[in-house]
mmCIF file with all atom_site columns, C-alpha atoms in Angstrom:
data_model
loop_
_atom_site.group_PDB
_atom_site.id
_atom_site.type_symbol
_atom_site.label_atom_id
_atom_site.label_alt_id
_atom_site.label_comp_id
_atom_site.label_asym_id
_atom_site.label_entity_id
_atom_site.label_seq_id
_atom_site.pdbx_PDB_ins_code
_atom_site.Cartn_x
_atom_site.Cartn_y
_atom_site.Cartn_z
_atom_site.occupancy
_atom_site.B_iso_or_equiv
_atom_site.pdbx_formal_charge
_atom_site.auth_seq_id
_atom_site.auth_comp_id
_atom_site.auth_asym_id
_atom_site.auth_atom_id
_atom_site.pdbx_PDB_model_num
ATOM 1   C CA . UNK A 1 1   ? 21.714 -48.371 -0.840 1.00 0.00 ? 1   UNK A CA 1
ATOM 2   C CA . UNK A 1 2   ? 23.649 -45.361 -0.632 1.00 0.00 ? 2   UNK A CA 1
ATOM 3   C CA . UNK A 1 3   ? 22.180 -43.627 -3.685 1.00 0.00 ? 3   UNK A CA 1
ATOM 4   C CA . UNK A 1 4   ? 18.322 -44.291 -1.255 1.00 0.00 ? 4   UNK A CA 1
ATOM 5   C CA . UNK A 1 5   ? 19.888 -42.358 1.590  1.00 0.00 ? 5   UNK A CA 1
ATOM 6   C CA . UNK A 1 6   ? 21.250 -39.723 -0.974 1.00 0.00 ? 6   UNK A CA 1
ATOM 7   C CA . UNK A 1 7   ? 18.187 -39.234 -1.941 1.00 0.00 ? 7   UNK A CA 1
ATOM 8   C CA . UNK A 1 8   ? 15.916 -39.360 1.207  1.00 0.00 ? 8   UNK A CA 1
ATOM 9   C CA . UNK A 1 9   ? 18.512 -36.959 2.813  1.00 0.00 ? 9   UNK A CA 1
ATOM 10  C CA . UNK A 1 10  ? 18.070 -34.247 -0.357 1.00 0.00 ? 10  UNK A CA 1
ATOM 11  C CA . UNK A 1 11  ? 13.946 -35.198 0.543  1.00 0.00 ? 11  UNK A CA 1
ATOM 12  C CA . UNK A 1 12  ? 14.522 -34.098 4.135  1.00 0.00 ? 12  UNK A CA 1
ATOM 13  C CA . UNK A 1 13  ? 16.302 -30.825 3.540  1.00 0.00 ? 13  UNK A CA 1
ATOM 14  C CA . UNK A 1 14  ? 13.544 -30.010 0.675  1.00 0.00 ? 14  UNK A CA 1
ATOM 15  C CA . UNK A 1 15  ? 11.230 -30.528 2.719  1.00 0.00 ? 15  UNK A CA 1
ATOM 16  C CA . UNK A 1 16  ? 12.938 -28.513 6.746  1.00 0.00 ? 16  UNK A CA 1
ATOM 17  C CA . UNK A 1 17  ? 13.453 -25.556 3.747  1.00 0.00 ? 17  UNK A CA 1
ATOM 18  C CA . UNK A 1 18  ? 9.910  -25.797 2.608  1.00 0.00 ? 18  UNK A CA 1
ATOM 19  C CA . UNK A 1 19  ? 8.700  -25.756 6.424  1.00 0.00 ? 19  UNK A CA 1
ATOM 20  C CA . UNK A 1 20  ? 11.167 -22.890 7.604  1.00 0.00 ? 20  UNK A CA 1
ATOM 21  C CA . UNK A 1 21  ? 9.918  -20.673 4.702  1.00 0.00 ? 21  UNK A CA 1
ATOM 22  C CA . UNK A 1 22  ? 6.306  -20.816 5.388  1.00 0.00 ? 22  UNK A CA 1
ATOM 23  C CA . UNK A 1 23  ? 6.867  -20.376 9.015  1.00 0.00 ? 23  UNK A CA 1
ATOM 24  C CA . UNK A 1 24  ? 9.292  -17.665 8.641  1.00 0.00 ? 24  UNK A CA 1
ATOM 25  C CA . UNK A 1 25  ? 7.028  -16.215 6.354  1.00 0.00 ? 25  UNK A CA 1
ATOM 26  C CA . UNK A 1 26  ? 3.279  -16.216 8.020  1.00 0.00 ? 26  UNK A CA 1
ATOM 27  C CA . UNK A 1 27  ? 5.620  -15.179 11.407 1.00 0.00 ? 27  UNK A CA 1
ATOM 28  C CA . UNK A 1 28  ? 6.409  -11.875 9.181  1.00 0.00 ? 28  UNK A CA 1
ATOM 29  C CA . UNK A 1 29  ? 2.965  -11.868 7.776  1.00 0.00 ? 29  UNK A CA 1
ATOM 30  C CA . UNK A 1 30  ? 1.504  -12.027 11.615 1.00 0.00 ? 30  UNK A CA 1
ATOM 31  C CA . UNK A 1 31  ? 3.382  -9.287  12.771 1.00 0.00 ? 31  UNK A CA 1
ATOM 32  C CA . UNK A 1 32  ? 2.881  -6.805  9.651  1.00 0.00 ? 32  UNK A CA 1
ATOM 33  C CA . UNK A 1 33  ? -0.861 -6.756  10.904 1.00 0.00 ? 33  UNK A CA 1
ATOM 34  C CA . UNK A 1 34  ? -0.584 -5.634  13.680 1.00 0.00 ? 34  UNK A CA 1
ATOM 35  C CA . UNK A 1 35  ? -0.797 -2.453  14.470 1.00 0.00 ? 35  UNK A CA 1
ATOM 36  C CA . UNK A 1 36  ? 0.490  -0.736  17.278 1.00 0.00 ? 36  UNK A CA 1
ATOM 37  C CA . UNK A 1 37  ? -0.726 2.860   18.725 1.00 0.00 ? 37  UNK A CA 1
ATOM 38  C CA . UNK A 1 38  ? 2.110  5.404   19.361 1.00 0.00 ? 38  UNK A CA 1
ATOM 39  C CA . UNK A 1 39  ? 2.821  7.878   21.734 1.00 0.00 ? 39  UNK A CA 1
ATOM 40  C CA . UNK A 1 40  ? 5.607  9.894   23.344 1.00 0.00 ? 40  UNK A CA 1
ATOM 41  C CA . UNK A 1 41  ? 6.693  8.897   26.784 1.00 0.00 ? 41  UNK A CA 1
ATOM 42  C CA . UNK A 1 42  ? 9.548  11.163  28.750 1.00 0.00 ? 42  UNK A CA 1
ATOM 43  C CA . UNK A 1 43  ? 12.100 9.445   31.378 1.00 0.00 ? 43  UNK A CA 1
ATOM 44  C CA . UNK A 1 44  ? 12.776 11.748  34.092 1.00 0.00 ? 44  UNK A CA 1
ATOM 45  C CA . UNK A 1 45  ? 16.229 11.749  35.619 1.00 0.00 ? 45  UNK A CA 1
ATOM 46  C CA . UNK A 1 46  ? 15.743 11.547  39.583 1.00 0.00 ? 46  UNK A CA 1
ATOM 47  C CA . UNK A 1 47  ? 19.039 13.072  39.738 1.00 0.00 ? 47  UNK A CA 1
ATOM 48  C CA . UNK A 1 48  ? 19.271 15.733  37.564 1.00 0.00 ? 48  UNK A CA 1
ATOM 49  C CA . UNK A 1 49  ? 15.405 16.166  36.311 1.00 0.00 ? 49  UNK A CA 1
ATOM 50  C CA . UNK A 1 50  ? 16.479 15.967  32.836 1.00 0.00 ? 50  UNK A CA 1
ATOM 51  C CA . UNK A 1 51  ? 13.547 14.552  30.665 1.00 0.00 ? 51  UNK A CA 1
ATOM 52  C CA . UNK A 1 52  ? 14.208 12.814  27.450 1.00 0.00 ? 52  UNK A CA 1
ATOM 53  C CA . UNK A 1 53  ? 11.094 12.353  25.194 1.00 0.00 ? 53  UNK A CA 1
ATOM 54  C CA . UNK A 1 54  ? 11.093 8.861   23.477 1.00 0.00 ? 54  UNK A CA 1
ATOM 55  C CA . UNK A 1 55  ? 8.733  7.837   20.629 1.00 0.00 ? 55  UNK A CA 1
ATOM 56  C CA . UNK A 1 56  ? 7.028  4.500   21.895 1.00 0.00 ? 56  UNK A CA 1
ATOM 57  C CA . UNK A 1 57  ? 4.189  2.060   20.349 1.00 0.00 ? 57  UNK A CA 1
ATOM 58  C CA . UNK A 1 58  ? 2.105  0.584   22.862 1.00 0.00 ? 58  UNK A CA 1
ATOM 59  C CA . UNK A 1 59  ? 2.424  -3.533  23.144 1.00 0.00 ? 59  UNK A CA 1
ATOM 60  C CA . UNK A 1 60  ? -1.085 -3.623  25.569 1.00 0.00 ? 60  UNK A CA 1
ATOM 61  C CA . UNK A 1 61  ? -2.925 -6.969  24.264 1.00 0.00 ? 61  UNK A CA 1
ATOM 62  C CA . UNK A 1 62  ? -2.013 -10.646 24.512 1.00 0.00 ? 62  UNK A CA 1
ATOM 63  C CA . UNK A 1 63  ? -1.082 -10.353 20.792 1.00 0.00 ? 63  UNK A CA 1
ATOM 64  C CA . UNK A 1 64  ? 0.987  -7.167  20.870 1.00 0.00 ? 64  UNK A CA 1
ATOM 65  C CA . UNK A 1 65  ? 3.238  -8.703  23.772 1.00 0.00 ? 65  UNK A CA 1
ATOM 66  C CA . UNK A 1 66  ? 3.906  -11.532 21.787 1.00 0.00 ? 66  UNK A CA 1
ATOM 67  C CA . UNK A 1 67  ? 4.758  -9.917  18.625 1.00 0.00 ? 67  UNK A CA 1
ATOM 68  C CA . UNK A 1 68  ? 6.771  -6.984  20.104 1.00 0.00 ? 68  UNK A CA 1
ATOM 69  C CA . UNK A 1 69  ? 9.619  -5.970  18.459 1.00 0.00 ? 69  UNK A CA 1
ATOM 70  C CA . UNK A 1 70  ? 10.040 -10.003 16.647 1.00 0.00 ? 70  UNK A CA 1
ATOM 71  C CA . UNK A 1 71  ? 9.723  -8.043  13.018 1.00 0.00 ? 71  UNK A CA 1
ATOM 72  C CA . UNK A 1 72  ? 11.579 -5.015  12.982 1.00 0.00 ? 72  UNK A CA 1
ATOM 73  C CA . UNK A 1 73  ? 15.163 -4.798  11.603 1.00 0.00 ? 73  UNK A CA 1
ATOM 74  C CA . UNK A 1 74  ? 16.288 -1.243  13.013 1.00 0.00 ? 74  UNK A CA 1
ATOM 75  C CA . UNK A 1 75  ? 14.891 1.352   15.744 1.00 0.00 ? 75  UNK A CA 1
ATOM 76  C CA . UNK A 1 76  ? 15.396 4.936   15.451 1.00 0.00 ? 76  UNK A CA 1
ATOM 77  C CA . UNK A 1 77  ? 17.515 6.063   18.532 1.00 0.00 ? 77  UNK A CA 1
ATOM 78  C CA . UNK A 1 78  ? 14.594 7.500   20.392 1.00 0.00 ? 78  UNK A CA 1
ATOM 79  C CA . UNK A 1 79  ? 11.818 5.048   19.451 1.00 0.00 ? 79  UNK A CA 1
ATOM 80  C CA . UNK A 1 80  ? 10.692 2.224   21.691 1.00 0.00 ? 80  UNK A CA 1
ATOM 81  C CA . UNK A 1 81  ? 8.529  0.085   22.186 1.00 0.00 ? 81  UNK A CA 1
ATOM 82  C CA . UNK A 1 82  ? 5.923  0.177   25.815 1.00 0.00 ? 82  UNK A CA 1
ATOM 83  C CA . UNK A 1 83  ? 4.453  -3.120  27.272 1.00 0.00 ? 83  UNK A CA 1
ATOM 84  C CA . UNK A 1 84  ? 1.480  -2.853  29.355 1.00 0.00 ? 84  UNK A CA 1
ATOM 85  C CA . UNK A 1 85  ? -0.323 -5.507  31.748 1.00 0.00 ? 85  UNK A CA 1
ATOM 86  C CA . UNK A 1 86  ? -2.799 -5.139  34.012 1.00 0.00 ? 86  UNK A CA 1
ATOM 87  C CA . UNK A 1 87  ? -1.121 -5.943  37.240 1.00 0.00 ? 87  UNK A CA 1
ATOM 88  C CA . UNK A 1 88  ? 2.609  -5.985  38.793 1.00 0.00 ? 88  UNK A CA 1
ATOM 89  C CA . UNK A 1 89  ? 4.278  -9.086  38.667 1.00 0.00 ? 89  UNK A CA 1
ATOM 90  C CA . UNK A 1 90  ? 7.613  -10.613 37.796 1.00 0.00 ? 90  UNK A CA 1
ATOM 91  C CA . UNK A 1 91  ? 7.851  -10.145 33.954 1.00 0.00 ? 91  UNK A CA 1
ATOM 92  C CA . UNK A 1 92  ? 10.228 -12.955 31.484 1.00 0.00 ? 92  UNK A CA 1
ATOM 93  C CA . UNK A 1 93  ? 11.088 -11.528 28.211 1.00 0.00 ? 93  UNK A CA 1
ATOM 94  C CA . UNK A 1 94  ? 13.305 -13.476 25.200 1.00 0.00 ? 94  UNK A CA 1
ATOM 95  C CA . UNK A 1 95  ? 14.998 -12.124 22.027 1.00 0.00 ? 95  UNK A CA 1
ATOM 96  C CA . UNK A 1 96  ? 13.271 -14.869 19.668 1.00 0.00 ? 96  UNK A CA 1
ATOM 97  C CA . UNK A 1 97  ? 13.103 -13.603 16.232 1.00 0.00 ? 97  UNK A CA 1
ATOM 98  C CA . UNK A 1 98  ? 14.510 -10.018 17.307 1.00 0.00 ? 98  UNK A CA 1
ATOM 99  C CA . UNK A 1 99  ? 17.053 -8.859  15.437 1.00 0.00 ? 99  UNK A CA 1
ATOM 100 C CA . UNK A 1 100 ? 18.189 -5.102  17.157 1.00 0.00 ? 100 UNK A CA 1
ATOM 101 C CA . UNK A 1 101 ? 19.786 -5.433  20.496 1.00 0.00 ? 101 UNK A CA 1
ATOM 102 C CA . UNK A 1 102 ? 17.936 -3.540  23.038 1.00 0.00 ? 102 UNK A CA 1
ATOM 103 C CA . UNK A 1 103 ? 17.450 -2.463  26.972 1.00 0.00 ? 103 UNK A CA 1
ATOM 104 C CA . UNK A 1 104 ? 15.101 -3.760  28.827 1.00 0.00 ? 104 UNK A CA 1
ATOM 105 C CA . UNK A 1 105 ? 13.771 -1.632  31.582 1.00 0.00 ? 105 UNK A CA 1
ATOM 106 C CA . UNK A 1 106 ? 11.195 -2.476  33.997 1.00 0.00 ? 106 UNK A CA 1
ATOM 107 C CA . UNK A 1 107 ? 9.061  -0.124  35.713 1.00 0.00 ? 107 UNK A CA 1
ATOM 108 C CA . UNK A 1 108 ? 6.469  -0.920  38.759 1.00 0.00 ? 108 UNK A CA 1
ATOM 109 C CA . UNK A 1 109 ? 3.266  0.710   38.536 1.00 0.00 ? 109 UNK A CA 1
ATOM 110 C CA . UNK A 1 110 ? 4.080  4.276   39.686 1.00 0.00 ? 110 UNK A CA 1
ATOM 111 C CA . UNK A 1 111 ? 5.989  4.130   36.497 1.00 0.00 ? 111 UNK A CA 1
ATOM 112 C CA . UNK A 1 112 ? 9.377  3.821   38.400 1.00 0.00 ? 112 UNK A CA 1
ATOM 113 C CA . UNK A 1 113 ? 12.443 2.329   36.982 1.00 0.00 ? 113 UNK A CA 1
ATOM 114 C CA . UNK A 1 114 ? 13.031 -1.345  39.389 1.00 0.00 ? 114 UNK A CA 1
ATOM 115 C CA . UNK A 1 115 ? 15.349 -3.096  36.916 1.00 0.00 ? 115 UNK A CA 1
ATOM 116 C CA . UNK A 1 116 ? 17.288 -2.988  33.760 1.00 0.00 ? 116 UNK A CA 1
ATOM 117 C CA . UNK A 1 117 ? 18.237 -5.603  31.422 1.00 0.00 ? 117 UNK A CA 1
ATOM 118 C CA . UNK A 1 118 ? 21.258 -4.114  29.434 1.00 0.00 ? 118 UNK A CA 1
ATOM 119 C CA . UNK A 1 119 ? 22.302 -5.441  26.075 1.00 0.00 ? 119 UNK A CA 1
ATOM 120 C CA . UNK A 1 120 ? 19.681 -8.272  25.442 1.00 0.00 ? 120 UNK A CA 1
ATOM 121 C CA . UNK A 1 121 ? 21.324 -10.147 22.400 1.00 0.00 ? 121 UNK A CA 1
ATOM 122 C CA . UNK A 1 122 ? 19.280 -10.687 18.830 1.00 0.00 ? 122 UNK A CA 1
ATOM 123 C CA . UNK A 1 123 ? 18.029 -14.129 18.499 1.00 0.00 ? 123 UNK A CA 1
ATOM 124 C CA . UNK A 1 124 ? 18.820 -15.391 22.022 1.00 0.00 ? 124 UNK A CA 1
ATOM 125 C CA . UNK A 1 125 ? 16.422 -17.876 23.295 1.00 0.00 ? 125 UNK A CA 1
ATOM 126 C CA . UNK A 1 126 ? 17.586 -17.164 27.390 1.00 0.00 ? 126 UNK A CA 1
ATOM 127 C CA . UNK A 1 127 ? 15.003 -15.801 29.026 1.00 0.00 ? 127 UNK A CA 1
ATOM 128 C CA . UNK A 1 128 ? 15.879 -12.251 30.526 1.00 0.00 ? 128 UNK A CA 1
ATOM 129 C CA . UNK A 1 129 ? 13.911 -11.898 33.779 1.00 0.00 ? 129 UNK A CA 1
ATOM 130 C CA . UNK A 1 130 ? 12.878 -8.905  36.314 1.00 0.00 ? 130 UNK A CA 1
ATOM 131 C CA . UNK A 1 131 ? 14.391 -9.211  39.916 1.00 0.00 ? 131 UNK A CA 1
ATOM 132 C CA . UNK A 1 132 ? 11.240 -7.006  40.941 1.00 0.00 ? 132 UNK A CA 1
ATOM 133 C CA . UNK A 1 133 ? 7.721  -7.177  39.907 1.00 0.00 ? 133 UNK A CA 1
ATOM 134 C CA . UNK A 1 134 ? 6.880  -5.091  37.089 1.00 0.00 ? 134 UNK A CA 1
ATOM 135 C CA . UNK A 1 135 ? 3.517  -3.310  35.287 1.00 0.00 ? 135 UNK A CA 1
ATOM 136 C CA . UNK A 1 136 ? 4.896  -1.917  32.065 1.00 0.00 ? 136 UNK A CA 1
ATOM 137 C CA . UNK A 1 137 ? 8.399  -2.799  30.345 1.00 0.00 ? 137 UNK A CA 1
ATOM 138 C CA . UNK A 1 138 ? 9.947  -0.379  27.869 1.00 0.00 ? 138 UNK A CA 1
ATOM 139 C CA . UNK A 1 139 ? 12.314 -1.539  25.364 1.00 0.00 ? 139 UNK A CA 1
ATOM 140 C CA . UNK A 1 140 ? 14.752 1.010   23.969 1.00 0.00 ? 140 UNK A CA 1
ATOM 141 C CA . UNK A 1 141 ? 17.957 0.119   21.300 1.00 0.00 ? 141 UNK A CA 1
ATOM 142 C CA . UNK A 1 142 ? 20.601 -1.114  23.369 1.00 0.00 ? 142 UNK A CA 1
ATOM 143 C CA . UNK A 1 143 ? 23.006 1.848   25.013 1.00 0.00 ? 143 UNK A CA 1
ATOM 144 C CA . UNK A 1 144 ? 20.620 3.610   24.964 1.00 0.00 ? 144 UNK A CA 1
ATOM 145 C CA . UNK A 1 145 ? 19.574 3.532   28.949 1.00 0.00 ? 145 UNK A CA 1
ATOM 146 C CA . UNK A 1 146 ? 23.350 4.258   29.666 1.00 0.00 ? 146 UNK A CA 1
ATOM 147 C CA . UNK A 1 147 ? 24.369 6.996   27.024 1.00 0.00 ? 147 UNK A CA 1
ATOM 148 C CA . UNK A 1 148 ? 21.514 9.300   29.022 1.00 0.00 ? 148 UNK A CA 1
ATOM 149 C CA . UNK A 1 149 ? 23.044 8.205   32.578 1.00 0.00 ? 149 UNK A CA 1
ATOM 150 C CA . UNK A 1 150 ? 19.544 6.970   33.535 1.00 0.00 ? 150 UNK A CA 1
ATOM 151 C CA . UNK A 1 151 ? 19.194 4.987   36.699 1.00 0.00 ? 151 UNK A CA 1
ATOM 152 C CA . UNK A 1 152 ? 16.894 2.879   38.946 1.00 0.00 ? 152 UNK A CA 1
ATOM 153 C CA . UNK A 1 153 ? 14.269 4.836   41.005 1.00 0.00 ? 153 UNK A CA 1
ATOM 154 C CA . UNK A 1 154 ? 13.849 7.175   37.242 1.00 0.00 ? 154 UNK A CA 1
ATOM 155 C CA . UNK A 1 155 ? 10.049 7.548   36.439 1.00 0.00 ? 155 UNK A CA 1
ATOM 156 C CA . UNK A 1 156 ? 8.358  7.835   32.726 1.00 0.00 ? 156 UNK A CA 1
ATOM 157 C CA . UNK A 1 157 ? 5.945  9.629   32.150 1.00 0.00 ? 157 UNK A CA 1
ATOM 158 C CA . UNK A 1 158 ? 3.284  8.760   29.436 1.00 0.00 ? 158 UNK A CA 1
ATOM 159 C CA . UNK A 1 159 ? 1.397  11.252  27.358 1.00 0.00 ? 159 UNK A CA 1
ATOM 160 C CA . UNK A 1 160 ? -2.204 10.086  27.208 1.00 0.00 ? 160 UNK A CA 1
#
């Protein structure tokens, strides 16, 4: 009897591994083709009207939302990535399949900085929500927000 259970158990695993791969592997497959547009985007300090230029692709379809960031393993310091919707409203983000710790900043739609999610952690499953309604979010590499002494009220400004 216990050589059976042995046996179905080794089955089981086989067969979770088996599963696991081929999602883990049509989930990378899914978000290598997608591709994202790119622009450069500029926070503007309210307080000192310093403007930092940031490298951003543009996350504005059903599909691009979803995938975001799930498939990347490193950001360069001044890259990002820009969500777009086409109306304000309170925004819920997770860290599913994300491996780089980021920011999350949430802007209304005069482009205005109404929240800030610092340090969202890789893998995490909590949902990280906006205290204020929101158009666009903008993730950035965690520290990021803070190293430039940003702040609520800040605006962006987007290249077109």
């Amino acid at each position: 009897m216990k050589l059976v259970k042995l046996k179905n158990y080794k089955f089981l695993v086989v067969i979770n591994f088996i599963i696991l791969f081929l999602f883990f592997n049509y989930n990378a497959k899914a978000c290598s083709d997608i591709k994202f547009s790119k622009k450069d985007i500029f926070i503007v300090s309210k307080k000192n009207s310093k403007k930092i230029r940031f490298k951003i692709e543009i996350a504005d379809t059903d599909l691009k939302r979803k995938a975001g960031l799930q498939c990347r393993t490193k950001m360069e310091l001044n890259e990002g990535m820009f969500f777009i919707w086409k109306s304000e409203d309170f925004r819920s983000f997770w860290m599913k399949n994300t491996s780089i710790p980021l920011d999350i900043i949430f802007l209304n739609k005069t482009f205005e900085i109404v929240d800030v999610s610092f340090n969202a952690k890789p893998f995490s499953l909590k949902p990280i929500l906006s205290e204020k309604k929101a158009k666009y979010v903008l993730e950035l590499n965690k520290g990021v927000f803070t190293s430039y002494k940003f702040e609520l009220k800040d605006k962006i400004i987007l290249n077109k």
